[in-house]
PDB file of C-alpha atoms in Angstrom:
ATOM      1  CA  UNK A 466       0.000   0.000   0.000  1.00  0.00           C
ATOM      2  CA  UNK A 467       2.717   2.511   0.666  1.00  0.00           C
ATOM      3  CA  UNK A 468       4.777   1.580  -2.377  1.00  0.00           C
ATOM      4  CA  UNK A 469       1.233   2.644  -4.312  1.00  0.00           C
ATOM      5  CA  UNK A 470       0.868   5.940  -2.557  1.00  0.00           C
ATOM      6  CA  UNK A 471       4.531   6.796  -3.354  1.00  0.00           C
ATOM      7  CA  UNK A 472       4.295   5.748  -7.016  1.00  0.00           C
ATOM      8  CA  UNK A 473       0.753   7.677  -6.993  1.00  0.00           C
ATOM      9  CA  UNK A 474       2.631  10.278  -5.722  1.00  0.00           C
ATOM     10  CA  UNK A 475       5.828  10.107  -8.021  1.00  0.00           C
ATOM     11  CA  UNK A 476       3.114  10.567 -10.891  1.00  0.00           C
ATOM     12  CA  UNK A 477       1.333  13.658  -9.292  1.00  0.00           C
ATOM     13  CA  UNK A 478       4.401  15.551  -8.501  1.00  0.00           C
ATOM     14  CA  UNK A 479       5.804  14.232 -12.430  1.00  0.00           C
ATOM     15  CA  UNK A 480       1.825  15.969 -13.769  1.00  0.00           C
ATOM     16  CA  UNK A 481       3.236  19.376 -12.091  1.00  0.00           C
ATOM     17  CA  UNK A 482       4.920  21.510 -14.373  1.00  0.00           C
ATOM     18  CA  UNK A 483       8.228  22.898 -12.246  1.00  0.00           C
ATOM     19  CA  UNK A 484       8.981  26.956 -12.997  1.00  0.00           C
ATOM     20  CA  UNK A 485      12.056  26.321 -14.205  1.00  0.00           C
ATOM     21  CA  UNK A 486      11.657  26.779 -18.359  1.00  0.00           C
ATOM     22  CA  UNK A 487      14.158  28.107 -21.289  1.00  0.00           C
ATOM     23  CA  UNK A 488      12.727  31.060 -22.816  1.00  0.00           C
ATOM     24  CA  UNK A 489      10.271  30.026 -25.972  1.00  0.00           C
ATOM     25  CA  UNK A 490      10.840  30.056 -29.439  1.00  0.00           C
ATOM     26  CA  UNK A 491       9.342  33.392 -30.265  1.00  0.00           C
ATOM     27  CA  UNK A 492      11.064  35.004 -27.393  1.00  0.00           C
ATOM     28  CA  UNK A 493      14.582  33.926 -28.671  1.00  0.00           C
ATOM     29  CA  UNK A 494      13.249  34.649 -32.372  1.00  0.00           C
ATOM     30  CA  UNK A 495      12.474  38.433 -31.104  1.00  0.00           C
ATOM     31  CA  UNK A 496      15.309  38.774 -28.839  1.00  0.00           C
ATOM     32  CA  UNK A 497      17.830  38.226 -31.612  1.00  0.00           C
ATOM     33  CA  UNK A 498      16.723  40.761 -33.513  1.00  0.00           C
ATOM     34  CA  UNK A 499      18.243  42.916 -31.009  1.00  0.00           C
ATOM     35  CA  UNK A 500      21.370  40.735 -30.331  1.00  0.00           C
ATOM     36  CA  UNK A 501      22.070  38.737 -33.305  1.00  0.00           C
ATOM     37  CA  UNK A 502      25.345  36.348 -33.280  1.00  0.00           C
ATOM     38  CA  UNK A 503      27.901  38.119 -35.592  1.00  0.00           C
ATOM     39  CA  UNK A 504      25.884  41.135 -36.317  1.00  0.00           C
ATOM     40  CA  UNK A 505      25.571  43.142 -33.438  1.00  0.00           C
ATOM     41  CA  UNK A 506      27.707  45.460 -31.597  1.00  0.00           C
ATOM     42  CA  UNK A 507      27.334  46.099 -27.959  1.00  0.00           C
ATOM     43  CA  UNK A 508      28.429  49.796 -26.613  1.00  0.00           C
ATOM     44  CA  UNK A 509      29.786  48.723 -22.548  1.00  0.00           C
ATOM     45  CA  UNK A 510      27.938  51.177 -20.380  1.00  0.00           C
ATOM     46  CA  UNK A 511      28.936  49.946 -17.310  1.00  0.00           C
ATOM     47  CA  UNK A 512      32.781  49.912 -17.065  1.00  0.00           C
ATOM     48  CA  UNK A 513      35.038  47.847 -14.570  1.00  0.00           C
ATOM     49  CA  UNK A 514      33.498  44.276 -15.652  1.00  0.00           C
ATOM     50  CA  UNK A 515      36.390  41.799 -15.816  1.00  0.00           C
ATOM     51  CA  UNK A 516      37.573  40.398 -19.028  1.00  0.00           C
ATOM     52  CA  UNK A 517      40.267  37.729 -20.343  1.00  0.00           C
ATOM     53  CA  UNK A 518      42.279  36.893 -23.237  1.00  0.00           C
ATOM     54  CA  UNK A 519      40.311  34.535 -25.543  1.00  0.00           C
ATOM     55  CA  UNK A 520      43.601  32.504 -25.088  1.00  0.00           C
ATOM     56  CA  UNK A 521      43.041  31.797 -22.087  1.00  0.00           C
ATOM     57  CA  UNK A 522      45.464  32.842 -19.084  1.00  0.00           C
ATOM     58  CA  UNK A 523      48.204  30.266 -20.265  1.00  0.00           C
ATOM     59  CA  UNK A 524      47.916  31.519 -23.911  1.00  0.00           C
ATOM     60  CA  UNK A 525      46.898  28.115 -25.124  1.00  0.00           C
ATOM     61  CA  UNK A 526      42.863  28.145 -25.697  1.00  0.00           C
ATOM     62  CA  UNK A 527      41.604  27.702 -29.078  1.00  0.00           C
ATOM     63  CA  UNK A 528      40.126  31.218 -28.434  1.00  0.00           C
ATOM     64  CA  UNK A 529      37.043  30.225 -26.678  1.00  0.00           C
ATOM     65  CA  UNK A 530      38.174  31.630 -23.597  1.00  0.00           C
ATOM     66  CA  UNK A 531      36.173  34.675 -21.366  1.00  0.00           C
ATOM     67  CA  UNK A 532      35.336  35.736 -18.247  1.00  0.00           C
ATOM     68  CA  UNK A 533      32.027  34.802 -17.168  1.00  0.00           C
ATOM     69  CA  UNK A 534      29.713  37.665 -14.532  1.00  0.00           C
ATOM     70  CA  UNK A 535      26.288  36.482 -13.133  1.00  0.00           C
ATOM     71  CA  UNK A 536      24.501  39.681 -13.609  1.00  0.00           C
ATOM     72  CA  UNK A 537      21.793  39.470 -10.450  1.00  0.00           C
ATOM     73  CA  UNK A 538      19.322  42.282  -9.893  1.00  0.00           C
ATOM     74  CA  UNK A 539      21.091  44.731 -12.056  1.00  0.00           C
ATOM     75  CA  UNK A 540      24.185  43.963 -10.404  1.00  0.00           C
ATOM     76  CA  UNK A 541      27.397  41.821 -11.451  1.00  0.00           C
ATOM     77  CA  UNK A 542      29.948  39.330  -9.679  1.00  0.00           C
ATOM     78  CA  UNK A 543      32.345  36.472 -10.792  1.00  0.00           C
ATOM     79  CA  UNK A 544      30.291  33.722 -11.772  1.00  0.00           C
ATOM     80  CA  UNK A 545      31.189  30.140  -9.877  1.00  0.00           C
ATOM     81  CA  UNK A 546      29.232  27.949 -12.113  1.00  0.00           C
ATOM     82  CA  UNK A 547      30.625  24.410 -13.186  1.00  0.00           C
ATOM     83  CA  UNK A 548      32.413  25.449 -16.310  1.00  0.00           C
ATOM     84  CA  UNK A 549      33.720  28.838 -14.771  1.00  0.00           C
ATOM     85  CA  UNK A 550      37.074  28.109 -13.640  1.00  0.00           C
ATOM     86  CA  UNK A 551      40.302  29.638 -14.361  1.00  0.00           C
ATOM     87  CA  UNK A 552      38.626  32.328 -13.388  1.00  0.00           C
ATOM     88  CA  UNK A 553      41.402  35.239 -13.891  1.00  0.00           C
ATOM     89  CA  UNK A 554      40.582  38.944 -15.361  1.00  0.00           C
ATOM     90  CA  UNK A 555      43.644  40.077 -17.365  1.00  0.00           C
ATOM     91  CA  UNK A 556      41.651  43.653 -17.695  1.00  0.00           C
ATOM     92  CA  UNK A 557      38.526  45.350 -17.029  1.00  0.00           C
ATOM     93  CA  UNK A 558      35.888  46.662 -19.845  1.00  0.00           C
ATOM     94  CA  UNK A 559      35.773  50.727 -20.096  1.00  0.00           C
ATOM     95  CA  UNK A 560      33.299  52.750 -20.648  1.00  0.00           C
ATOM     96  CA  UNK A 561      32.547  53.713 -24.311  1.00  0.00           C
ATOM     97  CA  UNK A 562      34.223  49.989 -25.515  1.00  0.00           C
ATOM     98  CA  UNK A 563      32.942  48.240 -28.206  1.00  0.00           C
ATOM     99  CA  UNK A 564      31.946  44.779 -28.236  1.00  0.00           C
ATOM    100  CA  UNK A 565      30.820  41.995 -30.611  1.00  0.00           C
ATOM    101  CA  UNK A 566      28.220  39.125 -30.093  1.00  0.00           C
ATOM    102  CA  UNK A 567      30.197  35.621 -30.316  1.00  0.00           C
ATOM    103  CA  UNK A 568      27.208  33.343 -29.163  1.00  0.00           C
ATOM    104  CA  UNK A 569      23.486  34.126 -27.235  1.00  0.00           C
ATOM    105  CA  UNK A 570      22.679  30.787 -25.518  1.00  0.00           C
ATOM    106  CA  UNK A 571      19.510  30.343 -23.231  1.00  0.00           C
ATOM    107  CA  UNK A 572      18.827  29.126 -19.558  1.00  0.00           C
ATOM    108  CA  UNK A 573      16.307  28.714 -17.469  1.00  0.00           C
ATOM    109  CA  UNK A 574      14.315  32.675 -17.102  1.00  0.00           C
ATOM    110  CA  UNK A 575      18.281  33.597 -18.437  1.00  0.00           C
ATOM    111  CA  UNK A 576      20.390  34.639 -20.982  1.00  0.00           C
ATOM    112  CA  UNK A 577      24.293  33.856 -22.091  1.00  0.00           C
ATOM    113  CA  UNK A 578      26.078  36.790 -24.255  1.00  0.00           C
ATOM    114  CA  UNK A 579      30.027  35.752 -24.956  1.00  0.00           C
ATOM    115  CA  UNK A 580      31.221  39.352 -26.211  1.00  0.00           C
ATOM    116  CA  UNK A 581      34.182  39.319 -27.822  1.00  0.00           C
ATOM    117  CA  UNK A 582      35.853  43.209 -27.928  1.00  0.00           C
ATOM    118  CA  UNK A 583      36.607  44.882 -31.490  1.00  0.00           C
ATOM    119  CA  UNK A 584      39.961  46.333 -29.678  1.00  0.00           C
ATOM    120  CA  UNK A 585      42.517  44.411 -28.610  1.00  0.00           C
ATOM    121  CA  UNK A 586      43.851  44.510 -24.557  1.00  0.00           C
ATOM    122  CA  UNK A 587      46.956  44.360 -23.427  1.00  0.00           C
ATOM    123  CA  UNK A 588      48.149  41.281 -21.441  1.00  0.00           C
ATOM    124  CA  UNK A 589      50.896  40.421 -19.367  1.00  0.00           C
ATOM    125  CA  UNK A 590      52.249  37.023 -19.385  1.00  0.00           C
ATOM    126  CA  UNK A 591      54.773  35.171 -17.793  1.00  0.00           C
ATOM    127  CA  UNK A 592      56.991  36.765 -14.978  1.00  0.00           C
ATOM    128  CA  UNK A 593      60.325  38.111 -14.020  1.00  0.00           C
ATOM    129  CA  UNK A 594      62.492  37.856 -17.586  1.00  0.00           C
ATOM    130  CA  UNK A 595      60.366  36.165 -19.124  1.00  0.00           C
ATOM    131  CA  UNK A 596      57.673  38.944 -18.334  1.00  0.00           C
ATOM    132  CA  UNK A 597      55.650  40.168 -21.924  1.00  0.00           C
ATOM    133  CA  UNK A 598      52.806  42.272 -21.751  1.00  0.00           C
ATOM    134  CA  UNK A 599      51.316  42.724 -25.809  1.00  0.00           C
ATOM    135  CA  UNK A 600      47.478  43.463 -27.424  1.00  0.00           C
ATOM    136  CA  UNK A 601      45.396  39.898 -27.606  1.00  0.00           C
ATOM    137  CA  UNK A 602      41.898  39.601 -27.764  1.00  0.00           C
ATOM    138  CA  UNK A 603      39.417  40.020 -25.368  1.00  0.00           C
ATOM    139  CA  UNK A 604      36.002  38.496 -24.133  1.00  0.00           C
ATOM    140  CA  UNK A 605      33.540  38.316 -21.406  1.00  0.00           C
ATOM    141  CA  UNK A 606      30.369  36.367 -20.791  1.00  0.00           C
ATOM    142  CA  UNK A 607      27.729  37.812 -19.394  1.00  0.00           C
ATOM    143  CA  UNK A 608      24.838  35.628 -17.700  1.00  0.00           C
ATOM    144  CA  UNK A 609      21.811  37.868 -17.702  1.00  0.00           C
ATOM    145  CA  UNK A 610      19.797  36.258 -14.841  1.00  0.00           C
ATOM    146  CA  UNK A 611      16.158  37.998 -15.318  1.00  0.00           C
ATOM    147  CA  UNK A 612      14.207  39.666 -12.297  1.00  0.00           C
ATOM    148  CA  UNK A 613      10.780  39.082 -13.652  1.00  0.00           C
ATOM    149  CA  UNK A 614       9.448  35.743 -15.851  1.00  0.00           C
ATOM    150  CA  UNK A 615      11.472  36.119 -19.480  1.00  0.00           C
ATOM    151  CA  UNK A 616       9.561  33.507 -21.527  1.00  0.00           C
ATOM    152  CA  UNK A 617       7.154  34.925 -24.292  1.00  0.00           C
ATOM    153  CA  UNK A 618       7.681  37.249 -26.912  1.00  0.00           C
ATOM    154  CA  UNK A 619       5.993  40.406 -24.657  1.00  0.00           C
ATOM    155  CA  UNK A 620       8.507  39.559 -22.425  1.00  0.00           C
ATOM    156  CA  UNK A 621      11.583  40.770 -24.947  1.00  0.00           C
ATOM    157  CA  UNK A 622      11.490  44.425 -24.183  1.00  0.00           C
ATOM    158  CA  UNK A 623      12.070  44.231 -20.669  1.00  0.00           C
ATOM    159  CA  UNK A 624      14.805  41.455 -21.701  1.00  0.00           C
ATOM    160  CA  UNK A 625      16.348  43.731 -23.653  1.00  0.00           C
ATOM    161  CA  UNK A 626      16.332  46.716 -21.556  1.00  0.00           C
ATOM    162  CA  UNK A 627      17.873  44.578 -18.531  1.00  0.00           C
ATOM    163  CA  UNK A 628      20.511  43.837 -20.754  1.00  0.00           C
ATOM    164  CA  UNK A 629      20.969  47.317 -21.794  1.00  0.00           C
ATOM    165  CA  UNK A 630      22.555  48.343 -18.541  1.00  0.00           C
ATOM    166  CA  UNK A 631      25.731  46.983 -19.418  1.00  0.00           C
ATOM    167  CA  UNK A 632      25.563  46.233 -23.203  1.00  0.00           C
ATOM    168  CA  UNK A 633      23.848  48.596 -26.054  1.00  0.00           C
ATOM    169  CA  UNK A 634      23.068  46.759 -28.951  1.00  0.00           C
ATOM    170  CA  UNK A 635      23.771  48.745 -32.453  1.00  0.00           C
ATOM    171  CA  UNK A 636      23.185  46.494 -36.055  1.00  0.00           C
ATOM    172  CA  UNK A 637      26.407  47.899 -37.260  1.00  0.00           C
ATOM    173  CA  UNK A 638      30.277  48.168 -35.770  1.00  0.00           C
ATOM    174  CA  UNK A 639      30.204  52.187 -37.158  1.00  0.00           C
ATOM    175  CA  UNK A 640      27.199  53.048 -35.193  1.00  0.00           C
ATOM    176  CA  UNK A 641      27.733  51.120 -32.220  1.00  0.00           C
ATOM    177  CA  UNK A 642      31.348  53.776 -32.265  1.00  0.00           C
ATOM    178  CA  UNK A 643      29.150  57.096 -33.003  1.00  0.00           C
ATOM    179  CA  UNK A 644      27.094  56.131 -29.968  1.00  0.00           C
ATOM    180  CA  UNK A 645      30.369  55.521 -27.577  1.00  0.00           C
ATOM    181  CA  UNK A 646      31.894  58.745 -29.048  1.00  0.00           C
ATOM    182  CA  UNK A 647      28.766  59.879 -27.633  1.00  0.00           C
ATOM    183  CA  UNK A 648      28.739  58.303 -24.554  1.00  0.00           C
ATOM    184  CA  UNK A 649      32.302  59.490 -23.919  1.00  0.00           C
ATOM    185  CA  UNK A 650      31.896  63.031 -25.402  1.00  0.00           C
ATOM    186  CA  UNK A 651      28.953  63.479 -22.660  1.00  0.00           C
ATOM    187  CA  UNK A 652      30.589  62.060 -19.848  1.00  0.00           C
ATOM    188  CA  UNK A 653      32.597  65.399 -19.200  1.00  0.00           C
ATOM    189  CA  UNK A 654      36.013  63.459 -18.718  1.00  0.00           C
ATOM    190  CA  UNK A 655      38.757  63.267 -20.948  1.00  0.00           C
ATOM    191  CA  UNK A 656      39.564  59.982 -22.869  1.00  0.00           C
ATOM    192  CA  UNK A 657      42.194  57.993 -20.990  1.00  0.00           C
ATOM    193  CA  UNK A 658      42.892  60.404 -18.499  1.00  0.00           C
ATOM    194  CA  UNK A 659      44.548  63.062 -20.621  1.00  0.00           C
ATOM    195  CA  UNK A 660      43.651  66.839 -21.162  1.00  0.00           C
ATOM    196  CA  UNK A 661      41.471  67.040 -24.481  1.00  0.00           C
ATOM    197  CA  UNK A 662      43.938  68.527 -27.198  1.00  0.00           C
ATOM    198  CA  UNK A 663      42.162  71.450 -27.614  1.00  0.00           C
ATOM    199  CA  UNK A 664      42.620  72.312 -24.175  1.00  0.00           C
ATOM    200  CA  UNK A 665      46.662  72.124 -25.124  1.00  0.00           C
ATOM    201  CA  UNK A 666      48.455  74.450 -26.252  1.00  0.00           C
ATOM    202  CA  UNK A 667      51.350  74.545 -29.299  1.00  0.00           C
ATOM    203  CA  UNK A 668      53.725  77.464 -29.726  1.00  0.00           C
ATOM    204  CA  UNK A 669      50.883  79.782 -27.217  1.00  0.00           C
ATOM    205  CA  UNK A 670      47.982  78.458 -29.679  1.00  0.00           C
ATOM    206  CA  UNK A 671      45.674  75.917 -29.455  1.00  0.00           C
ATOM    207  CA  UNK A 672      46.198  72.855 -31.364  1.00  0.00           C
ATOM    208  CA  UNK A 673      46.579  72.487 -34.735  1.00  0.00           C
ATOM    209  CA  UNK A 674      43.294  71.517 -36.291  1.00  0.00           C
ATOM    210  CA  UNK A 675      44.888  69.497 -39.030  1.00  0.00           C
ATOM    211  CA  UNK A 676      45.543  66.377 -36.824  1.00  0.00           C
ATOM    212  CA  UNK A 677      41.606  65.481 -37.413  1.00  0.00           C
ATOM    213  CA  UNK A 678      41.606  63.731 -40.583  1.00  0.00           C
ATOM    214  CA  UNK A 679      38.696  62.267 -42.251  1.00  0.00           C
ATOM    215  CA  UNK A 680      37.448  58.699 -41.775  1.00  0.00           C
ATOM    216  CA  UNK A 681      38.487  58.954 -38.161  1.00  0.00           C
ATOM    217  CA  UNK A 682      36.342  57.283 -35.624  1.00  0.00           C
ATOM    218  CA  UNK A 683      34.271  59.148 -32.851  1.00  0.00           C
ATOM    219  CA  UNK A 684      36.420  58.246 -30.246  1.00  0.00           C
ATOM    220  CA  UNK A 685      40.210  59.433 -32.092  1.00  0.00           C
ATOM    221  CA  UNK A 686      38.561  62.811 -32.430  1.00  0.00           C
ATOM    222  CA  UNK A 687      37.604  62.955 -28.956  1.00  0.00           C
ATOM    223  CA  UNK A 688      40.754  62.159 -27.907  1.00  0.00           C
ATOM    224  CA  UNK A 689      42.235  65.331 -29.910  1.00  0.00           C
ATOM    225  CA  UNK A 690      39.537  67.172 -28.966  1.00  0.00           C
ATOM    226  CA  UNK A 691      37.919  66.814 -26.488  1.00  0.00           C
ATOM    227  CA  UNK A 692      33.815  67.200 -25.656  1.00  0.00           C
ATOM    228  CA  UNK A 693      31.976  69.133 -27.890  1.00  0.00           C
ATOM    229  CA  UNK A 694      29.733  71.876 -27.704  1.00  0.00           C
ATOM    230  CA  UNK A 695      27.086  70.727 -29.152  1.00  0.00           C
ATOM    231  CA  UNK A 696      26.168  67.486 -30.269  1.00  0.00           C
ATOM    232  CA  UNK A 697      23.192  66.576 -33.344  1.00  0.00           C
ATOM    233  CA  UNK A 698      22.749  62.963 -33.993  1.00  0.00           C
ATOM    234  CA  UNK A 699      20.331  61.672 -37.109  1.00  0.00           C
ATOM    235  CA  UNK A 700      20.380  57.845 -38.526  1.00  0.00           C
ATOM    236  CA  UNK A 701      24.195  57.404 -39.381  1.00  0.00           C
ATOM    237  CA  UNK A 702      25.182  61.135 -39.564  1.00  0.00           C
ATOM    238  CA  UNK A 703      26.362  63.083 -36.654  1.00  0.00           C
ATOM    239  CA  UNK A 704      27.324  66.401 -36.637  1.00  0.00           C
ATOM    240  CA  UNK A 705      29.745  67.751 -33.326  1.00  0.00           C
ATOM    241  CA  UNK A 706      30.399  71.372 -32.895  1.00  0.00           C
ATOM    242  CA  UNK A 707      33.201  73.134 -31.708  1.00  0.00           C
ATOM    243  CA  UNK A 708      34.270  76.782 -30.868  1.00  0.00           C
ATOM    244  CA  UNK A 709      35.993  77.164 -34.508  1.00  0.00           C
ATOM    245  CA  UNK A 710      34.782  74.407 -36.221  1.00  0.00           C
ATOM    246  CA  UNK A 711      32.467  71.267 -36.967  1.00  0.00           C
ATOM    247  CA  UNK A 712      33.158  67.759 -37.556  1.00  0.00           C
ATOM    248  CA  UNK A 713      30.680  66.255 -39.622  1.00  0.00           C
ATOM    249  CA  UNK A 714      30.678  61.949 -38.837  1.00  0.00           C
ATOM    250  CA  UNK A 715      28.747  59.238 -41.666  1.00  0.00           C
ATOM    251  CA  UNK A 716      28.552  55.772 -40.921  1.00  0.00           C
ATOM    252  CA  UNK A 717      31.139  56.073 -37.554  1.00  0.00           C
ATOM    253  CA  UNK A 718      33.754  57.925 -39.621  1.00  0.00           C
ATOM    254  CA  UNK A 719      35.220  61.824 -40.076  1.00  0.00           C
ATOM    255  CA  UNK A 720      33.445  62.348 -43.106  1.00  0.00           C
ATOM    256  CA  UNK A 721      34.369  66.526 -43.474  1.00  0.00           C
ATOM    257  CA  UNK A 722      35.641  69.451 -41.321  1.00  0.00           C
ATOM    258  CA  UNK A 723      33.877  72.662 -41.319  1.00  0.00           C
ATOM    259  CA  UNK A 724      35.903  75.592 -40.091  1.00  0.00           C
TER     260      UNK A 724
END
């Protein structure tokens, strides 16, 4: 009689759907059209997560290698799942950086994004003598652990926006560097530290205006210049404005200089 019950009740509990599912088809089909594998750039807008080599921290990986954060009620730490180990940051991801999807993969009410950056880090290896320190590639996973029930299709926006705390989705590499340029240019600091260029002075002038060239990026004429004045942004043109002149960006790149 008890071995019935407990089979009985084996079946009951078996009937009783546990709330522990993978986000459906449509919600995966309607999330990657925001964050598509190989065609979308992510703008980091919340520096200071860590990152790795893609070769691992002994150099060898095939280039699967990251750093993988549990991001947990808007907030990030080192992940300790199964497969996390190794886990050592060679850097940390700035603000303004630029990132490409490698892979989306899908948990239960969660979401994997292995971003790969478009610029190279440098990394130290090896010690005393031996010591090197040169650019490699970059990547972190995040693991996007949702708040609220992610599961249907109407559940994508709020997906997407949780996401977009730390990673900004653009279709294209030029606009995701428009929008850091933006970012940066807004952020009233200069780039790496350093006085804007305009702020510098040659020979008692200010800087020489030539240095901006066209089909620089956002980001290389914020680092000559500094933060703009003014900034207009429409579609894939963007137009920053200066005390003596106006740099006129298309598609992420210088495209003229007005003076």
């Amino acid at each position: 009689m008890k071995s019935f019950t407990l089979a009985a009740g084996l079946v009951v509990l078996g009937a009783v759907p546990l709330r522990a599912e993978k986000p459906a088809t449509d919600f995966r089909a309607d999330f990657e059209q925001a964050f598509r594998k190989g065609r979308t750039f992510a703008v980091v807008v919340h520096p200071g997560v860590p990152t790795t080599s893609i070769y691992g921290v002994d150099g060898k990986s095939s280039g699967t290698a990251h750093f993988s954060v549990d991001v947990v009620d808007g907030n990030w730490k080192a992940s300790e799942g199964i497969l996390d180990f190794d886990q050592t940051a060679a850097d940390f991801l700035n603000l303004g950086e630029v990132m490409e999807l490698e892979s989306v993969s899908y948990k239960d009410n969660r979401v994997d994004l292995r971003m790969v950056s478009v610029e190279a880090h440098k990394v130290t290896r090896g010690s005393w003598i031996l010591k090197q320190r040169k650019p490699e590639p970059v990547a972190t996973n995040f693991k996007f652990f949702f708040p609220f029930r992610a599961y249907n299709a109407s559940d994508v926006p709020r997906a997407v926006d949780y996401v977009g705390r730390y990673l900004r989705p653009f279709p294209t590499q030029d606009q995701a560097r428009v929008h850091a340029g933006s970012l940066l240019a807004g952020g009233g600091e200069a780039v790496s530290g350093r006085e804007p260029a305009a702020a510098r002075t040659v020979g008692g002038g200010v800087t020489s205006k030539k240095e901006i060239k066209t089909g620089m990026t956002p980001l290389e004429v914020l680092d000559i210049l500094g933060k703009p004045q003014k900034e207009v942004t429409f579609e894939n043109k963007s137009r920053w404005t200066y005390p003596d002149l106006t740099v006129v960006f298309e598609n992420g790149r210088v495209k003229e200089v007005r003076f």
